[in-house]
């Protein structure tokens, strides 16, 4: 029972704590509420995020769900742009009576 339920929970908790402790300014993150932002400052138990140019908010460290991109890492460029499909002609035709 211990190895099936408790051990995996402890491992996930430890991984989340390690991720939250390794946060640094410039990291792009997502909160548990789905808010995307960039870390601009870190205090003992709080993280300051910039969610829009000039807009900063404070979050508790446990509210950080995941790191999207670490500071200084390059975003991989896609090999080629996806093809743009031509829009099909609409089957609806407009017919109005004019009085």
Coordinates of N, CA and C in Angstrom, one line a residue, residues 12-59:
X12 N 6.3 13.3 -6.1 CA 5.7 14.5 -6.8 C 5.9 15.8 -6.0
X13 N 5.7 15.7 -4.7 CA 5.8 16.8 -3.8 C 7.3 17.3 -3.8
X14 N 8.2 16.4 -3.7 CA 9.6 16.7 -3.7 C 10.0 17.4 -5.0
X15 N 9.5 16.9 -6.2 CA 9.8 17.4 -7.5 C 9.3 18.9 -7.6
X16 N 8.1 19.1 -7.1 CA 7.5 20.4 -7.1 C 8.2 21.4 -6.3
X17 N 8.7 21.0 -5.1 CA 9.5 21.8 -4.2 C 10.8 22.2 -4.8
X18 N 11.5 21.2 -5.5 CA 12.7 21.5 -6.2 C 12.5 22.5 -7.3
X19 N 11.5 22.3 -8.1 CA 11.2 23.3 -9.2 C 10.9 24.7 -8.6
X20 N 10.2 24.8 -7.6 CA 9.9 26.1 -7.0 C 11.1 26.7 -6.4
X21 N 12.0 25.9 -5.8 CA 13.2 26.5 -5.2 C 14.2 26.9 -6.3
X22 N 14.1 26.3 -7.5 CA 15.1 26.7 -8.5 C 14.7 27.8 -9.4
X23 N 13.6 28.5 -9.1 CA 13.1 29.6 -9.9 C 14.1 30.7 -9.8
X24 N 14.2 31.5 -10.9 CA 15.1 32.6 -11.0 C 14.5 33.7 -11.9
X25 N 14.9 34.9 -11.7 CA 14.4 36.0 -12.5 C 14.6 35.7 -14.0
X26 N 13.5 35.9 -14.8 CA 13.6 35.7 -16.2 C 12.9 34.4 -16.6
X27 N 12.7 33.5 -15.7 CA 12.0 32.3 -16.0 C 10.5 32.6 -16.4
X28 N 10.1 31.9 -17.4 CA 8.6 32.0 -17.8 C 7.9 30.8 -17.2
X29 N 6.8 31.1 -16.5 CA 6.1 30.1 -15.7 C 4.6 30.1 -15.9
X30 N 3.9 29.1 -15.4 CA 2.5 29.0 -15.4 C 2.1 28.8 -14.0
X31 N 1.1 29.5 -13.5 CA 0.6 29.3 -12.1 C -0.5 28.1 -12.2
X32 N -0.9 27.7 -11.0 CA -1.9 26.7 -10.9 C -3.2 27.2 -11.4
X33 N -3.4 28.5 -11.5 CA -4.6 29.0 -12.0 C -4.6 29.2 -13.5
X34 N -3.4 28.9 -14.2 CA -3.3 29.1 -15.6 C -2.8 30.4 -16.1
X35 N -2.3 31.3 -15.1 CA -1.8 32.6 -15.5 C -0.3 32.4 -15.9
X36 N 0.0 33.0 -17.1 CA 1.4 32.9 -17.6 C 2.1 34.2 -17.3
X37 N 3.4 34.1 -16.9 CA 4.1 35.3 -16.5 C 5.6 35.0 -16.5
X38 N 6.4 36.1 -16.3 CA 7.8 36.0 -16.2 C 8.2 36.4 -14.8
X39 N 9.1 35.6 -14.2 CA 9.6 35.9 -12.8 C 10.5 37.1 -12.9
X40 N 10.1 38.1 -12.0 CA 11.0 39.3 -11.9 C 11.7 39.5 -10.6
X41 N 11.1 38.8 -9.6 CA 11.7 38.8 -8.3 C 11.3 37.7 -7.4
X42 N 12.2 37.3 -6.4 CA 11.9 36.2 -5.5 C 12.2 36.6 -4.1
X43 N 11.2 36.3 -3.2 CA 11.4 36.5 -1.8 C 11.4 35.2 -1.1
X44 N 11.3 35.1 0.2 CA 11.4 33.8 0.9 C 10.2 32.9 0.4
X45 N 9.0 33.4 0.5 CA 7.9 32.5 0.2 C 7.0 33.1 -0.9
X46 N 7.5 34.1 -1.6 CA 6.7 34.8 -2.6 C 7.5 34.9 -3.9
X47 N 6.8 35.0 -5.0 CA 7.4 35.2 -6.3 C 6.7 36.4 -7.0
X48 N 7.4 37.3 -7.5 CA 6.9 38.4 -8.2 C 6.9 38.1 -9.7
X49 N 5.7 38.2 -10.3 CA 5.6 37.9 -11.8 C 5.2 39.1 -12.5
X50 N 5.7 39.3 -13.7 CA 5.3 40.3 -14.7 C 4.3 39.6 -15.6
X51 N 3.0 40.0 -15.6 CA 2.0 39.3 -16.4 C 1.7 40.1 -17.7
X52 N 2.1 41.4 -17.7 CA 2.0 42.2 -18.9 C 3.1 43.3 -18.7
X53 N 3.4 44.0 -19.7 CA 4.5 45.1 -19.6 C 4.1 46.1 -18.5
X54 N 4.9 46.2 -17.5 CA 4.6 47.1 -16.4 C 3.6 46.6 -15.3
X55 N 3.1 45.4 -15.4 CA 2.1 44.9 -14.5 C 2.7 43.7 -13.7
X56 N 3.0 43.9 -12.4 CA 3.6 42.9 -11.6 C 2.6 42.4 -10.5
X57 N 2.6 41.1 -10.2 CA 1.8 40.6 -9.2 C 2.6 39.6 -8.3
X58 N 2.2 39.5 -7.1 CA 2.9 38.6 -6.2 C 2.1 37.3 -6.0
X59 N 2.8 36.2 -6.0 CA 2.2 34.8 -5.8 C 3.0 34.1 -4.8

